[in-house]
CSV table of C-alpha atoms in Angstrom, one decimal:
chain,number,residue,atom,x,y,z
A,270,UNK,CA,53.8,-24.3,-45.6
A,271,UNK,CA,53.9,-28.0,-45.1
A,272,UNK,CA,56.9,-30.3,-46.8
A,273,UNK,CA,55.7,-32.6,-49.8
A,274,UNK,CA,54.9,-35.4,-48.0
A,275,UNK,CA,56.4,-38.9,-48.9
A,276,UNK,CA,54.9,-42.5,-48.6
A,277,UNK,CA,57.0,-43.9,-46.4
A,278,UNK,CA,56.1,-40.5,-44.0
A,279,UNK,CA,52.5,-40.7,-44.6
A,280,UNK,CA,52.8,-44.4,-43.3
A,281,UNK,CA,54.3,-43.7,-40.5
A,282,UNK,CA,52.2,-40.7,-39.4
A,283,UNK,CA,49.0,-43.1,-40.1
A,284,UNK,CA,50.4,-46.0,-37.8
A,285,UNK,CA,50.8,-43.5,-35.1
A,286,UNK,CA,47.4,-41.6,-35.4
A,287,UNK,CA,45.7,-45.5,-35.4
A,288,UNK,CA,48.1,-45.9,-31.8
A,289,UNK,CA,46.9,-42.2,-30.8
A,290,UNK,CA,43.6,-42.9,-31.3
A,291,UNK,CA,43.1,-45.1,-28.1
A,292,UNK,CA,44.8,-42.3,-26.3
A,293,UNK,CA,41.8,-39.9,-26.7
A,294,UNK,CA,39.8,-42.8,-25.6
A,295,UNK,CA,38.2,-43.5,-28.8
A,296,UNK,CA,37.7,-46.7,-31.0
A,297,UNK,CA,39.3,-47.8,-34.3
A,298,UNK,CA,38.3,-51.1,-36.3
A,299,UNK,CA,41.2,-53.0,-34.6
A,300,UNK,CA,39.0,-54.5,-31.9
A,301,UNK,CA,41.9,-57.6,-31.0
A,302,UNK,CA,44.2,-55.1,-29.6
A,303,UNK,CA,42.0,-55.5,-26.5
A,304,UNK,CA,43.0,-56.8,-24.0
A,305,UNK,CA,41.1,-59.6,-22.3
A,306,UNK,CA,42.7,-59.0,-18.4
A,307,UNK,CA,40.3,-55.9,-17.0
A,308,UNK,CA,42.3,-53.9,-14.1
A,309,UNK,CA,40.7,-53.7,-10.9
A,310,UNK,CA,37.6,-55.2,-12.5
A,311,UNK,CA,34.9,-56.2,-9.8
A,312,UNK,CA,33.8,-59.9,-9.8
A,313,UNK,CA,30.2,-58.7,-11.0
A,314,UNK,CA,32.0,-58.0,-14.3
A,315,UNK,CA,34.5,-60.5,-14.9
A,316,UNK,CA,34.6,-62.2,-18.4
A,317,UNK,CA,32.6,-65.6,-18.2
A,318,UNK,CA,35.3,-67.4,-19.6
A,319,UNK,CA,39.2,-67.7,-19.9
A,320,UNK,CA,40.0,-66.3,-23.5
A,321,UNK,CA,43.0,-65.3,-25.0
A,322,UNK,CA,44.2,-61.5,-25.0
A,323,UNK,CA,42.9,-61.1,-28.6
A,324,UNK,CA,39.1,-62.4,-28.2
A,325,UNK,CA,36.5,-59.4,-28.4
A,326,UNK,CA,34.0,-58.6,-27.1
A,327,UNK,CA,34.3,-58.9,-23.7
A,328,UNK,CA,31.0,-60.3,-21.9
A,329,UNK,CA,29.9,-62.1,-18.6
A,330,UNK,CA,26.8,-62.6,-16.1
A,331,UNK,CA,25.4,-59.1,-16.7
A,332,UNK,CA,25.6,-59.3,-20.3
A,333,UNK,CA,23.5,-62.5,-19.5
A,334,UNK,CA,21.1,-61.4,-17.4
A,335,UNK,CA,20.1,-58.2,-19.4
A,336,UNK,CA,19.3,-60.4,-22.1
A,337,UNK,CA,17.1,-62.9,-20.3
A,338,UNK,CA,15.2,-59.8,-18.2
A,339,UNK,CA,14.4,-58.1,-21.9
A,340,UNK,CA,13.7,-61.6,-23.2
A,341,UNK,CA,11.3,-62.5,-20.3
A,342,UNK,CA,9.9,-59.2,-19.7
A,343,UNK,CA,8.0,-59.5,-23.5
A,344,UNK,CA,8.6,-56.3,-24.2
A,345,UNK,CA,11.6,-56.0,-26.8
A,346,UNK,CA,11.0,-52.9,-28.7
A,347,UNK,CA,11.1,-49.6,-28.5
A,348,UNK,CA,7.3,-49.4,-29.2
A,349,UNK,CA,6.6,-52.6,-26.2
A,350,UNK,CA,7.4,-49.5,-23.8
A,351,UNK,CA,10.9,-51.2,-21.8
A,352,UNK,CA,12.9,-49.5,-19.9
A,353,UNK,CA,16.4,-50.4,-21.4
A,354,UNK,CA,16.1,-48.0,-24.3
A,355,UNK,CA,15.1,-45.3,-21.9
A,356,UNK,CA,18.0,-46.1,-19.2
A,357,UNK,CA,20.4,-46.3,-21.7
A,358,UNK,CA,19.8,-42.8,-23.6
A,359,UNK,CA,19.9,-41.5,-20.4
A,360,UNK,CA,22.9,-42.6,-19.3
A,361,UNK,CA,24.5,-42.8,-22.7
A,362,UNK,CA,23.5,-38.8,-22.8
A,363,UNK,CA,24.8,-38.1,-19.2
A,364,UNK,CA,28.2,-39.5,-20.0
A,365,UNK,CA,28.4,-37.3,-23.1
A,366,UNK,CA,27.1,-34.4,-21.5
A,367,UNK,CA,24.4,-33.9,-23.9
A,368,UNK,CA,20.9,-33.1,-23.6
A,369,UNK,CA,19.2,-35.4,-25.9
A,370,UNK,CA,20.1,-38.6,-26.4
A,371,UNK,CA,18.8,-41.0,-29.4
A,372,UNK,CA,19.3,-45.0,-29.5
A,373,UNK,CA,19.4,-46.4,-33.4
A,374,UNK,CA,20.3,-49.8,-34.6
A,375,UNK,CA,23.7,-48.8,-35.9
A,376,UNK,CA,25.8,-45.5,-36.5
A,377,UNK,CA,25.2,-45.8,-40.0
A,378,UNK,CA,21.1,-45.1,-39.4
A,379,UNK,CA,22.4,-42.6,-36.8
A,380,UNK,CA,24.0,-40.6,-39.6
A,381,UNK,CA,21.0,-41.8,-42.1
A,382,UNK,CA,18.7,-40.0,-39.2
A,383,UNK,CA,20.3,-36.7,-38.7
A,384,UNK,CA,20.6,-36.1,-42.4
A,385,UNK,CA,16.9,-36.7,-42.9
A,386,UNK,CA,15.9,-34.6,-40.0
A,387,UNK,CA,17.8,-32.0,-41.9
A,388,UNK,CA,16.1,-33.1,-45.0
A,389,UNK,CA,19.3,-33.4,-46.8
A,390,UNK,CA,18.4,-34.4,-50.4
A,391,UNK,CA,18.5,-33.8,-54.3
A,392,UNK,CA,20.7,-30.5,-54.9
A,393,UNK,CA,22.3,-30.1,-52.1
A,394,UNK,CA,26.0,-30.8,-51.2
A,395,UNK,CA,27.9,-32.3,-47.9
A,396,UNK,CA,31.2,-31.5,-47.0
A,397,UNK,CA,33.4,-34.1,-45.8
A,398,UNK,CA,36.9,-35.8,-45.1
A,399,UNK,CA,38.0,-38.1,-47.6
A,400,UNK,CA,39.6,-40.3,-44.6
A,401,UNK,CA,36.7,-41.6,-42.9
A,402,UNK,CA,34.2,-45.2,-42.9
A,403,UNK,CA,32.1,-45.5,-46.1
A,404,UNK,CA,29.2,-45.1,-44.1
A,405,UNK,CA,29.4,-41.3,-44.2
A,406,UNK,CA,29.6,-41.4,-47.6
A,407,UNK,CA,27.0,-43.5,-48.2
A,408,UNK,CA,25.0,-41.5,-45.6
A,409,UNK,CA,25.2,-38.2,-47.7
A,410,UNK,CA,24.0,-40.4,-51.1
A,411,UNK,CA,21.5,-42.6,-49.8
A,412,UNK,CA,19.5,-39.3,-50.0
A,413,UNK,CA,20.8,-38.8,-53.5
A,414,UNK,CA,22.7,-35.7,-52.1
A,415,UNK,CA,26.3,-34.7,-53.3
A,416,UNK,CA,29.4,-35.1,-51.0
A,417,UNK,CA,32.3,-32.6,-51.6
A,418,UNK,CA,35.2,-33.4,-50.6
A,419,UNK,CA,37.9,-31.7,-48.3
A,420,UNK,CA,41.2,-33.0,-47.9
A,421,UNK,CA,42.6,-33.7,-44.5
A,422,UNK,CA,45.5,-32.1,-42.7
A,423,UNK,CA,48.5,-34.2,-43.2
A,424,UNK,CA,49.5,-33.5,-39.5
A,425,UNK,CA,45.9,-34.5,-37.8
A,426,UNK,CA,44.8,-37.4,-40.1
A,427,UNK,CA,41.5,-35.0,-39.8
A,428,UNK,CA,39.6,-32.6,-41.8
A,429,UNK,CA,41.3,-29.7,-42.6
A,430,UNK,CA,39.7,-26.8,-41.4
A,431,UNK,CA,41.6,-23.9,-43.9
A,432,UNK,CA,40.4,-25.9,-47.0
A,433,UNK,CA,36.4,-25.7,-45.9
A,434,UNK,CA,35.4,-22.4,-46.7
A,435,UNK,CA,36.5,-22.4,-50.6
A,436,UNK,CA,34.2,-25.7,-50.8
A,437,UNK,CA,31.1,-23.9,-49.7
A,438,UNK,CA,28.9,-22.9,-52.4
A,439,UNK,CA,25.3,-21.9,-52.2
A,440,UNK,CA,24.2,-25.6,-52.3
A,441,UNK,CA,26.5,-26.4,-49.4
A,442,UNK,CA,23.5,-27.7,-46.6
A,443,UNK,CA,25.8,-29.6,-44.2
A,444,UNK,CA,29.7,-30.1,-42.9
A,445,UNK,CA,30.0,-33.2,-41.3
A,446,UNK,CA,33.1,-33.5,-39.5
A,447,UNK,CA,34.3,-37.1,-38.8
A,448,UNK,CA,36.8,-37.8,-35.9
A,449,UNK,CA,38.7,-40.6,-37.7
A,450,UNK,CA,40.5,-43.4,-35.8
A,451,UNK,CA,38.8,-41.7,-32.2
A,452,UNK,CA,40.8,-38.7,-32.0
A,453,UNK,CA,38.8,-35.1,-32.1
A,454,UNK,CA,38.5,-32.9,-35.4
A,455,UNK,CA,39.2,-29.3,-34.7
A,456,UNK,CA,35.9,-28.6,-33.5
A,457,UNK,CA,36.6,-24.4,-32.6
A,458,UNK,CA,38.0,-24.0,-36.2
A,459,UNK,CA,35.2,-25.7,-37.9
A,460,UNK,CA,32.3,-24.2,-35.8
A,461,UNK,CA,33.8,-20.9,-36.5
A,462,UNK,CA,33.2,-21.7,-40.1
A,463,UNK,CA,29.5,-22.8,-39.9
A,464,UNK,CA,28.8,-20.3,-37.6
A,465,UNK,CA,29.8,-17.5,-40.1
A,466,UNK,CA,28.4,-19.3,-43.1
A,467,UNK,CA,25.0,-20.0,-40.9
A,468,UNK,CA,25.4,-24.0,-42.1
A,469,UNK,CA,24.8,-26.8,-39.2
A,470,UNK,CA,27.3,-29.5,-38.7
A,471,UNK,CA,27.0,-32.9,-37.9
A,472,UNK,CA,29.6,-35.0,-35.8
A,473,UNK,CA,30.1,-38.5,-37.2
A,474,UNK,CA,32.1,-39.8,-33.6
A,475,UNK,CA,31.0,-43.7,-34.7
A,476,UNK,CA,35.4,-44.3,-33.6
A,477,UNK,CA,35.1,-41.9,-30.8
A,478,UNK,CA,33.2,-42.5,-27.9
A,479,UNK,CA,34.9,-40.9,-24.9
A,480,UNK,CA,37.0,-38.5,-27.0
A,481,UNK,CA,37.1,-34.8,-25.6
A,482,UNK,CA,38.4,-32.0,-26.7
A,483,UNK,CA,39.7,-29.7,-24.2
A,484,UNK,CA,37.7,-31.4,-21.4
A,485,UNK,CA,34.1,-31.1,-23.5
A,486,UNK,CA,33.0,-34.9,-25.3
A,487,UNK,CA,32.7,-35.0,-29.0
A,488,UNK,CA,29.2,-34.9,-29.9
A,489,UNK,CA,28.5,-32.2,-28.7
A,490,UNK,CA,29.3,-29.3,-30.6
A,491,UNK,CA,27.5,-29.5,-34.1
A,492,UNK,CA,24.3,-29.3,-34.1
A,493,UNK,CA,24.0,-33.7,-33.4
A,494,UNK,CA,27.0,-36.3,-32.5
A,495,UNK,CA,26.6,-40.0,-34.3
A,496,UNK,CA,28.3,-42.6,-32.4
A,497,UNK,CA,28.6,-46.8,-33.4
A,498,UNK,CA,28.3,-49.6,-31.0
A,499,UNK,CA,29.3,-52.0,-34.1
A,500,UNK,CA,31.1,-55.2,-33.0
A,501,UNK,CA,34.9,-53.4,-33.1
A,502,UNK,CA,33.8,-50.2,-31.0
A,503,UNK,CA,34.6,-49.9,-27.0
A,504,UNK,CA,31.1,-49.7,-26.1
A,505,UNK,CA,29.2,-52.3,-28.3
A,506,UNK,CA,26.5,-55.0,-28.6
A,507,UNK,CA,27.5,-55.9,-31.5
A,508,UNK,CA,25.2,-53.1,-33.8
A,509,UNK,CA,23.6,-50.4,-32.6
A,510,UNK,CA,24.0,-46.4,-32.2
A,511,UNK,CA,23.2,-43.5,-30.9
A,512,UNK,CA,22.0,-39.8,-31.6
A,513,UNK,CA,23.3,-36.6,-29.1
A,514,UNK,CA,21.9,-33.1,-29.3
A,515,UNK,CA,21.6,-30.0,-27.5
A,516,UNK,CA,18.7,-28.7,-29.3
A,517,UNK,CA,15.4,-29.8,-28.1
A,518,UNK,CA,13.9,-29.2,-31.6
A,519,UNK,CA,16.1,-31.1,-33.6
A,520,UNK,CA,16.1,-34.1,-31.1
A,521,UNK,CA,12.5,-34.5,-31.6
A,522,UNK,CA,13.4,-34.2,-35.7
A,523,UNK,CA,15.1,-37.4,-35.0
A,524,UNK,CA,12.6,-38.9,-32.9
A,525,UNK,CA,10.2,-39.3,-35.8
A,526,UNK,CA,12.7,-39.6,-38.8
A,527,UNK,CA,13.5,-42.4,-37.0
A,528,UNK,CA,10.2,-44.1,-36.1
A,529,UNK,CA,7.2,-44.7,-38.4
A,530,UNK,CA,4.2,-42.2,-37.3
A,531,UNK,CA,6.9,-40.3,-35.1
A,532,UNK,CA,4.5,-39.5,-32.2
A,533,UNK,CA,6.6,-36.1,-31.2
A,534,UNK,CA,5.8,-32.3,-32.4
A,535,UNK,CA,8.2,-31.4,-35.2
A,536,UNK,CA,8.2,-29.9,-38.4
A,537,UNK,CA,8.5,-33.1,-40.0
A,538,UNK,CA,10.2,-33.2,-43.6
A,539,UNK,CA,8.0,-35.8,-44.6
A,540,UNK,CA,10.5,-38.2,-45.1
A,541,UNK,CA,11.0,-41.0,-42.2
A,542,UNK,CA,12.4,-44.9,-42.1
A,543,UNK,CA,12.3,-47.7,-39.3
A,544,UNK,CA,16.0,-47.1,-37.5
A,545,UNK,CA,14.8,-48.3,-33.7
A,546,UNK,CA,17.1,-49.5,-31.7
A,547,UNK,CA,16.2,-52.9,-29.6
A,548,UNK,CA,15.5,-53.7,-26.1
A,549,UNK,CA,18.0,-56.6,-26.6
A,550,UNK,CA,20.5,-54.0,-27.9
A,551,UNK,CA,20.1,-51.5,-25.0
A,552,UNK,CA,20.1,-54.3,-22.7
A,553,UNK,CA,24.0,-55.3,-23.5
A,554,UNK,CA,24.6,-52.0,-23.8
A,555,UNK,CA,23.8,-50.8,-20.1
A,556,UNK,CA,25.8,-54.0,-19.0
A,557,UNK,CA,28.7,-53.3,-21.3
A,558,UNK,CA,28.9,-49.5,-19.6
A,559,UNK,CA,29.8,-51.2,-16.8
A,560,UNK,CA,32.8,-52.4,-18.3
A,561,UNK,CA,33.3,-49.1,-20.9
A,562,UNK,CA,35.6,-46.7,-18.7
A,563,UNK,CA,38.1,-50.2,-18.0
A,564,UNK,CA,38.4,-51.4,-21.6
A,565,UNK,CA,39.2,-47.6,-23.0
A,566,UNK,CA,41.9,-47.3,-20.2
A,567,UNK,CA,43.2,-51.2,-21.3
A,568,UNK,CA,43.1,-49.8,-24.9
A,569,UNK,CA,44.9,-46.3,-24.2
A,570,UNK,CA,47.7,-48.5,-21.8
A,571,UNK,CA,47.7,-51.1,-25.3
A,572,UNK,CA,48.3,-48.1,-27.7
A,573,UNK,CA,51.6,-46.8,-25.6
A,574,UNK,CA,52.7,-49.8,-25.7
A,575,UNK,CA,52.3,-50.3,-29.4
A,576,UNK,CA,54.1,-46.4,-29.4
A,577,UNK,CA,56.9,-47.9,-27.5
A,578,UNK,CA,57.8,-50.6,-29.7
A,579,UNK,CA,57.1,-48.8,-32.9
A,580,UNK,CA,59.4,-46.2,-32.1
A,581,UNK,CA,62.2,-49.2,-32.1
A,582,UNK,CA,61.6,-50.1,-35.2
A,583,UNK,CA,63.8,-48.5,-38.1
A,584,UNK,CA,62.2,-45.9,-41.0
């Protein structure tokens, strides 16, 4: 059984789960602590100007150029048939090892998306971590659906996987686990739960691209991964996000919740919005995955740094 745990403990613990998030390779909302040198990166890539260490984001000629060649090509939609949405789900996909993969304007209609592919509404409850983004939240209510609340594990900063089974009820639809700050919930312990309860689960990774968990990428093991490209995130064009999957039926869910007049075969809910990514957005996104392995390594190499010197510091 865990000691009561005090303030000046639970401020602690936070300030190093916020440092030991960029050690998983994910993102938190503290975009200055980039820093603006790249290691070993090529010429093709180097920032356009001299800025100091706490400018963000970092951008240069192929940022440039992928925003002229959508701008002159005339087609800057999903719907104009370019090819940057196309590339970039592909390779967005490849690097998460998942089978699917969906580009939305943000990782708030990512979430938006998945819940309405599920048909999440009226009636039915959402379990979820009290420490996450409001976006999750607001995902759950925008369909007028109720979130429940599990507390998180005052050693992980994450949801807590013992206290999820005595929240489900017979309205319980969805468990949404939320890898807070970039670093992974415990995906196995959770799983286990939906698996024997036969409820899907959604992984809200908006802070955690590149996270893993022994070796496999969040996003991967619920039934659909939501990831953010907002202007704070490692890999970002300033909004934008993304949808991965594994199951071919559900991706295509998505697909036309998404879109108006989804042109794929589902067994649409009848519910749908307009969450399309743009060309323009998928256009600085392939460029900035040039630069996406560098700036998580600069961020992981920042937040041991920012270990070191916190550990000096008294209480």
């Amino acid at each position: 059984m865990l000691a009561p745990l005090n303030r000046r403990d639970f401020l602690g613990g936070a300030a190093s789960a916020s440092a030991a998030a960029y050690l998983v390779g994910g993102s938190t909302n503290a975009a200055n602590a980039a820093n603006a040198e790249e290691p070993s990166a090529s010429a093709a890539i180097a920032p356009k100007t001299t800025k100091s260490a706490v400018d963000w984001p970092i951008w240069g000629p192929p940022e440039e150029a992928a925003l002229l060649d959508v701008l002159n090509s005339g087609k800057w939609g999903r719907t104009s048939g370019g090819r940057c949405l196309i590339e970039f789900e592909a390779a967005f996909g490849g690097r998460i090892q998942a089978r699917h993969c969906l580009a939305t304007s943000s990782g708030t209609t990512a979430l938006l998306t998945t819940l309405g592919a599920l048909n999440i509404g009226p009636g039915d409850e959402v379990i979820l971590p009290p420490y996450t983004f409001v976006a999750t939240f607001n995902a759950i209510t925008n369909g007028y659906a109720l979130p429940i609340f599990v507390d998180s594990d005052a050693e992980t900063f994450q949801i807590d996987p013992k206290k999820i089974a005595s929240a489900i009820t017979p309205n319980t639809k969805l468990i949404i686990s939320v890898h807070i700050g970039g670093s992974p919930a415990d995906l196995d312990a959770i799983s286990a739960i939906t698996k024997a309860h036969q409820i899907p689960m959604i992984e809200d990774a908006c802070q955690a691209p590149l996270a893993e968990l022994r070796g496999r990428p969040v996003g991967t093991t619920g039934i659909a991964g939501c990831f953010s490209f907002q202007a704070s995130k490692n890999l970002t064009s300033g909004e934008g996000g993304a949808i991965t999957t594994n199951d071919d039926a559900f991706a295509d869910l998505c697909y036309n919740f998404h879109t108006p007049g989804g042109s794929r075969p589902s067994a649409s809910p009848g519910r749908g919005a307009n969450y399309r990514m743009t060309e323009f957005q998928a256009g600085v996104l392939l460029a900035q995955l040039s630069r996406f392995e560098v700036q998580s390594k600069t961020r992981q190499a920042n937040a041991l740094y920012l270990n070191e010197m916190l550990a000096e510091v008294p209480g």
